[in-house]
Amino acid sequence: MRRIASGFSVGCADGRARRVLRTIMLCGGTSLFALSAFIPQASGQTIPPSGKPAAKKSRVASKQPQAPRLEEVTVTARKRAERIERTPISMTSISGTELAARGISSIDKIQNLSPNITFGNVASNSGVANAAAVFIRGIGQTDFSFGVDPGVGMYVDGVYVGSPVGAVLNMVDISNVSILRGPQGTLFGRNTIGGAVSVSSLTPNSTLSAKADVKYGTGNRINSRVFFNVPLSRTVFANFSVGSFMQDGYVHAPYQKNQRELGNQDTLVFKGALRWHPIDKLNVTLRGNWVRDRSNGAPFVTTGVNPSSTGSMIALANHIAGGTLTNCTAPGCFNSRYYSKNTNYGTGPDYSNLTSWSTSATIDYDLSQYLDLKSITAYSKSLGKFAQDRDASPLPVNYVADLYQEKQFSEEVQATGRALNNRLHYATGIYYFDQSGYDIEPNQFYVLSLVSGGQFTDKNYAGYAQATYSITKKFNITAGVRYTEDNKSFLPNQYYVSTIGAPILSIPPGTRIVPYERFHNNNARWTPMVNLSYQITPELMAYTTFSQGFKGGGFTQRLTNIAPSPPSFRPETVNSFEGGLKFYGLNHRLRLSAAGFFTFYDDVQLLVADATHIGPYYTNAGKAQISGFELEGQYALGDGWTALGSLGMTDAHYTQLNNTVQGLTLNSMFTLVSKWTANLGMAKRIDLGRYGTMTPRADVSYRSRYNADLNAIQYNTLIQPKYILVNLSTRWASRNERYYFQVGLDNATNEKFMAWGSYSASFGNYLKSFDRGRQWYFQGGVSF
């Protein structure tokens, strides 16, 4: 069965000058429809990095509506190809075709397709407009600071992405996205204690093909994508893709330059790959990626002040202006005229500019039919400038900026194979990771100005081994272990620039906040796992797993109080117990999976802002327990109908707290974690004969209430109530599936939920970032 290649050529439409120029560049100034007569029809088959046929994703067979069935799904979560229903891991796999069918062009939307995951784009105490905050089963991280690691690992084409900055990927040249739930510390390593998100790109193959698409919608949204696959010779194949993503902002900013709006998008992506396949045993794949992201700034507003924050800088400003925190009417007062849900009155320039590039080389060699060797070498670099007026007013209360650079090099060598008459399957390897960079922060507060941040290095060494042994044809035991050394260093370059003066605060300019010397935080851990699986029937499998994971320690980067050294914190660890069932039957029409888990979570790392510090800081807050379950299903009902859905529950609560945090209690909710998540999707494929097919679709997702405060402390005004999202679309495809046109309405009920919030007692105002709300779009494409 052939995949539908998404694409559209009619993109050279009228619009603003930059949009027109970019679309002309993508379309080459010529309608791609006019080229269709000269380019042969492509099969659209995807080849994974191994050079072997791509995993087919769940979709109803279109040629035999009288005998519907789901397609086979093959995954490599255990470093070898396995059917997903025979893989004893709680996971979701979403193909690029499925993402395109739903009109999804940004990876953060996968949180609406999988249980117990939050994938947010947050501006945590900074102006960055592209920073991933990913949580799985209640564990993750909200900040991009070098001083702390993510709790969910992000992997792109087998390469670990060390920084959340720029990790909210646009969907260009995507083959599939896999979400692995629970600790993945043995095969994937540190910083996967919540789970992992793995993104795979299309790999060059021997078929000449091309596709393009354009989407136009709310806020002058113009998304344009072009993809080419070209065989250069009998053994060398290449692909290349370009993506442009543009949309106006939706938070008014009357005092910003040109009265521009916050929350816009202006992103350009170039990707390319080259594969050399000289013999059947050898595949060498080179990849490159370049992204330029320009934004007016993250969308946020101030909605009010905390009446109890009488010691805050806003209270001081109002006092100097002749009023009080909650009663001040003079021109220099901070009051309700700056409170809004759709307007930001900040005067300090907000912006988020990021340029990044990466390259990787994957060498895969089948030494024999029993042993495969693989090397993955990668390098990347990012440069960014971010700024944000966080009081969202003309008063100089809280303005932050970042000068950011990050680069990383990694090398992994894997050996996978089988032995003992195929009863033993194993994977072993060594891993090296070297990350360095700086984040210099010239910040301006009401009572002082300072430079914060500094230079960071992180070197990581690891070795791992995992094996699965078949005791019988039905009963398998898997055991593995990983040893990791994690060595971090921090060279703080932090000093005061000016202060408001006596009697409020007087510190000589140039006074260092911490010594200008390198500090170290080194840790080593063993992370084992044991799994038992039993194939009860050919359709039903049961499994149970014990696994451990850890997230590296680090430093508090943003300091304001003079100290002998930057505060450090220990690694956090988990011990996880999981049991599950997987079913694939009813003549291949139904696929179900269920998993339950219980996690002991120790030395929980929290980003906190309380009255004891001007800026946010990290601490090991204590211990927690997390329990829950996931249910997922796909069903080919027949007569063109398909259904899929999931239900997740995450019950996360603290069991023990240290006395290092003010305002945190055993009843405090975890940040950005909903107890209940659910989704349901229905689609009907209607055969129009020689006129093609029509597929209307409805997708509904639900999230229960959550604490939106990125700084961990729970405030009633920063609790986002439960909400339901409804996405509707209809897609027409030509009979040969060369052309398609799609119309959609996302967030049809116009739910303007709070994506994230922030509060610091030192400043006193509540920050909130709301969703854009209802969005419509038209999208069309062509493939050859």
PDB file of N, CA and C in Angstrom, residues 653-693:
ATOM      1  N   HIS A 653       2.125  13.178  43.332  1.00  0.00           N
ATOM      2  CA  HIS A 653       2.050  13.949  44.573  1.00  0.00           C
ATOM      3  C   HIS A 653       3.351  13.812  45.355  1.00  0.00           C
ATOM      4  N   TYR A 654       3.661  14.889  46.082  1.00  0.00           N
ATOM      5  CA  TYR A 654       4.858  14.897  46.918  1.00  0.00           C
ATOM      6  C   TYR A 654       4.599  14.082  48.185  1.00  0.00           C
ATOM      7  N   THR A 655       5.622  13.351  48.611  1.00  0.00           N
ATOM      8  CA  THR A 655       5.527  12.571  49.847  1.00  0.00           C
ATOM      9  C   THR A 655       6.440  13.116  50.941  1.00  0.00           C
ATOM     10  N   GLN A 656       7.440  13.892  50.549  1.00  0.00           N
ATOM     11  CA  GLN A 656       8.364  14.471  51.528  1.00  0.00           C
ATOM     12  C   GLN A 656       9.001  15.708  50.916  1.00  0.00           C
ATOM     13  N   LEU A 657       9.041  16.813  51.697  1.00  0.00           N
ATOM     14  CA  LEU A 657       9.598  18.057  51.203  1.00  0.00           C
ATOM     15  C   LEU A 657      10.688  18.550  52.136  1.00  0.00           C
ATOM     16  N   ASN A 658      11.729  19.106  51.518  1.00  0.00           N
ATOM     17  CA  ASN A 658      12.764  19.776  52.294  1.00  0.00           C
ATOM     18  C   ASN A 658      12.282  21.181  52.660  1.00  0.00           C
ATOM     19  N   ASN A 659      12.999  21.842  53.542  1.00  0.00           N
ATOM     20  CA  ASN A 659      12.602  23.179  53.975  1.00  0.00           C
ATOM     21  C   ASN A 659      13.265  24.267  53.139  1.00  0.00           C
ATOM     22  N   THR A 660      13.579  23.941  51.878  1.00  0.00           N
ATOM     23  CA  THR A 660      14.299  24.878  51.020  1.00  0.00           C
ATOM     24  C   THR A 660      13.365  25.743  50.181  1.00  0.00           C
ATOM     25  N   VAL A 661      12.064  25.475  50.201  1.00  0.00           N
ATOM     26  CA  VAL A 661      11.135  26.179  49.330  1.00  0.00           C
ATOM     27  C   VAL A 661       9.984  26.735  50.160  1.00  0.00           C
ATOM     28  N   GLN A 662       9.700  28.017  49.983  1.00  0.00           N
ATOM     29  CA  GLN A 662       8.545  28.628  50.614  1.00  0.00           C
ATOM     30  C   GLN A 662       7.337  28.497  49.697  1.00  0.00           C
ATOM     31  N   GLY A 663       6.220  28.053  50.246  1.00  0.00           N
ATOM     32  CA  GLY A 663       4.987  27.989  49.475  1.00  0.00           C
ATOM     33  C   GLY A 663       4.676  26.637  48.873  1.00  0.00           C
ATOM     34  N   LEU A 664       5.633  25.706  48.890  1.00  0.00           N
ATOM     35  CA  LEU A 664       5.398  24.368  48.349  1.00  0.00           C
ATOM     36  C   LEU A 664       4.902  23.467  49.464  1.00  0.00           C
ATOM     37  N   THR A 665       3.811  22.723  49.218  1.00  0.00           N
ATOM     38  CA  THR A 665       3.245  21.820  50.212  1.00  0.00           C
ATOM     39  C   THR A 665       3.078  20.437  49.611  1.00  0.00           C
ATOM     40  N   LEU A 666       2.759  19.466  50.466  1.00  0.00           N
ATOM     41  CA  LEU A 666       2.533  18.104  49.975  1.00  0.00           C
ATOM     42  C   LEU A 666       1.333  18.031  49.041  1.00  0.00           C
ATOM     43  N   ASN A 667       0.454  19.018  49.102  1.00  0.00           N
ATOM     44  CA  ASN A 667      -0.726  19.038  48.232  1.00  0.00           C
ATOM     45  C   ASN A 667      -0.513  19.839  46.953  1.00  0.00           C
ATOM     46  N   SER A 668       0.675  20.408  46.768  1.00  0.00           N
ATOM     47  CA  SER A 668       0.933  21.208  45.568  1.00  0.00           C
ATOM     48  C   SER A 668       0.880  20.340  44.317  1.00  0.00           C
ATOM     49  N   MET A 669       0.275  20.884  43.260  1.00  0.00           N
ATOM     50  CA  MET A 669       0.205  20.185  41.987  1.00  0.00           C
ATOM     51  C   MET A 669       1.533  20.287  41.257  1.00  0.00           C
ATOM     52  N   PHE A 670       1.878  19.256  40.480  1.00  0.00           N
ATOM     53  CA  PHE A 670       3.055  19.307  39.633  1.00  0.00           C
ATOM     54  C   PHE A 670       2.826  20.309  38.497  1.00  0.00           C
ATOM     55  N   THR A 671       3.892  20.957  38.066  1.00  0.00           N
ATOM     56  CA  THR A 671       3.797  21.951  37.003  1.00  0.00           C
ATOM     57  C   THR A 671       3.479  21.299  35.662  1.00  0.00           C
ATOM     58  N   LEU A 672       2.463  21.840  34.971  1.00  0.00           N
ATOM     59  CA  LEU A 672       2.071  21.456  33.608  1.00  0.00           C
ATOM     60  C   LEU A 672       1.611  20.004  33.496  1.00  0.00           C
ATOM     61  N   VAL A 673       1.272  19.361  34.603  1.00  0.00           N
ATOM     62  CA  VAL A 673       0.883  17.952  34.581  1.00  0.00           C
ATOM     63  C   VAL A 673      -0.599  17.824  34.912  1.00  0.00           C
ATOM     64  N   SER A 674      -1.379  17.323  33.969  1.00  0.00           N
ATOM     65  CA  SER A 674      -2.794  17.028  34.189  1.00  0.00           C
ATOM     66  C   SER A 674      -2.940  15.608  34.717  1.00  0.00           C
ATOM     67  N   LYS A 675      -3.898  15.428  35.619  1.00  0.00           N
ATOM     68  CA  LYS A 675      -4.140  14.075  36.105  1.00  0.00           C
ATOM     69  C   LYS A 675      -4.742  13.207  35.001  1.00  0.00           C
ATOM     70  N   TRP A 676      -5.651  13.795  34.207  1.00  0.00           N
ATOM     71  CA  TRP A 676      -6.338  13.037  33.164  1.00  0.00           C
ATOM     72  C   TRP A 676      -6.054  13.652  31.795  1.00  0.00           C
ATOM     73  N   THR A 677      -5.734  12.814  30.831  1.00  0.00           N
ATOM     74  CA  THR A 677      -5.629  13.216  29.434  1.00  0.00           C
ATOM     75  C   THR A 677      -6.356  12.174  28.590  1.00  0.00           C
ATOM     76  N   ALA A 678      -6.967  12.633  27.518  1.00  0.00           N
ATOM     77  CA  ALA A 678      -7.704  11.704  26.650  1.00  0.00           C
ATOM     78  C   ALA A 678      -7.798  12.294  25.260  1.00  0.00           C
ATOM     79  N   ASN A 679      -7.939  11.425  24.279  1.00  0.00           N
ATOM     80  CA  ASN A 679      -8.211  11.883  22.916  1.00  0.00           C
ATOM     81  C   ASN A 679      -9.004  10.832  22.171  1.00  0.00           C
ATOM     82  N   LEU A 680      -9.775  11.275  21.213  1.00  0.00           N
ATOM     83  CA  LEU A 680     -10.584  10.399  20.365  1.00  0.00           C
ATOM     84  C   LEU A 680     -10.640  10.993  18.971  1.00  0.00           C
ATOM     85  N   GLY A 681     -10.354  10.172  17.965  1.00  0.00           N
ATOM     86  CA  GLY A 681     -10.401  10.618  16.582  1.00  0.00           C
ATOM     87  C   GLY A 681     -11.234   9.680  15.734  1.00  0.00           C
ATOM     88  N   MET A 682     -12.035  10.241  14.827  1.00  0.00           N
ATOM     89  CA  MET A 682     -12.859   9.463  13.901  1.00  0.00           C
ATOM     90  C   MET A 682     -12.668  10.026  12.499  1.00  0.00           C
ATOM     91  N   ALA A 683     -12.544   9.121  11.528  1.00  0.00           N
ATOM     92  CA  ALA A 683     -12.410   9.538  10.138  1.00  0.00           C
ATOM     93  C   ALA A 683     -13.214   8.599   9.258  1.00  0.00           C
ATOM     94  N   LYS A 684     -13.754   9.131   8.169  1.00  0.00           N
ATOM     95  CA  LYS A 684     -14.540   8.347   7.221  1.00  0.00           C
ATOM     96  C   LYS A 684     -14.007   8.604   5.818  1.00  0.00           C
ATOM     97  N   ARG A 685     -13.500   7.566   5.190  1.00  0.00           N
ATOM     98  CA  ARG A 685     -12.987   7.672   3.821  1.00  0.00           C
ATOM     99  C   ARG A 685     -14.116   7.364   2.847  1.00  0.00           C
ATOM    100  N   ILE A 686     -14.458   8.351   2.012  1.00  0.00           N
ATOM    101  CA  ILE A 686     -15.573   8.236   1.077  1.00  0.00           C
ATOM    102  C   ILE A 686     -15.011   8.130  -0.336  1.00  0.00           C
ATOM    103  N   ASP A 687     -15.344   7.051  -1.023  1.00  0.00           N
ATOM    104  CA  ASP A 687     -14.856   6.827  -2.381  1.00  0.00           C
ATOM    105  C   ASP A 687     -15.731   7.598  -3.367  1.00  0.00           C
ATOM    106  N   LEU A 688     -15.103   8.502  -4.128  1.00  0.00           N
ATOM    107  CA  LEU A 688     -15.821   9.297  -5.126  1.00  0.00           C
ATOM    108  C   LEU A 688     -15.588   8.783  -6.540  1.00  0.00           C
ATOM    109  N   GLY A 689     -15.112   7.547  -6.655  1.00  0.00           N
ATOM    110  CA  GLY A 689     -14.851   6.979  -7.969  1.00  0.00           C
ATOM    111  C   GLY A 689     -13.701   7.674  -8.663  1.00  0.00           C
ATOM    112  N   ARG A 690     -13.914   8.069  -9.916  1.00  0.00           N
ATOM    113  CA  ARG A 690     -12.832   8.706 -10.662  1.00  0.00           C
ATOM    114  C   ARG A 690     -12.500  10.105 -10.160  1.00  0.00           C
ATOM    115  N   TYR A 691     -13.336  10.621  -9.237  1.00  0.00           N
ATOM    116  CA  TYR A 691     -13.083  11.939  -8.668  1.00  0.00           C
ATOM    117  C   TYR A 691     -12.245  11.873  -7.394  1.00  0.00           C
ATOM    118  N   GLY A 692     -11.787  10.689  -7.026  1.00  0.00           N
ATOM    119  CA  GLY A 692     -10.891  10.562  -5.889  1.00  0.00           C
ATOM    120  C   GLY A 692     -11.601  10.128  -4.616  1.00  0.00           C
ATOM    121  N   THR A 693     -11.128  10.628  -3.490  1.00  0.00           N
ATOM    122  CA  THR A 693     -11.701  10.282  -2.181  1.00  0.00           C
ATOM    123  C   THR A 693     -11.872  11.548  -1.353  1.00  0.00           C
TER     124      THR A 693
END
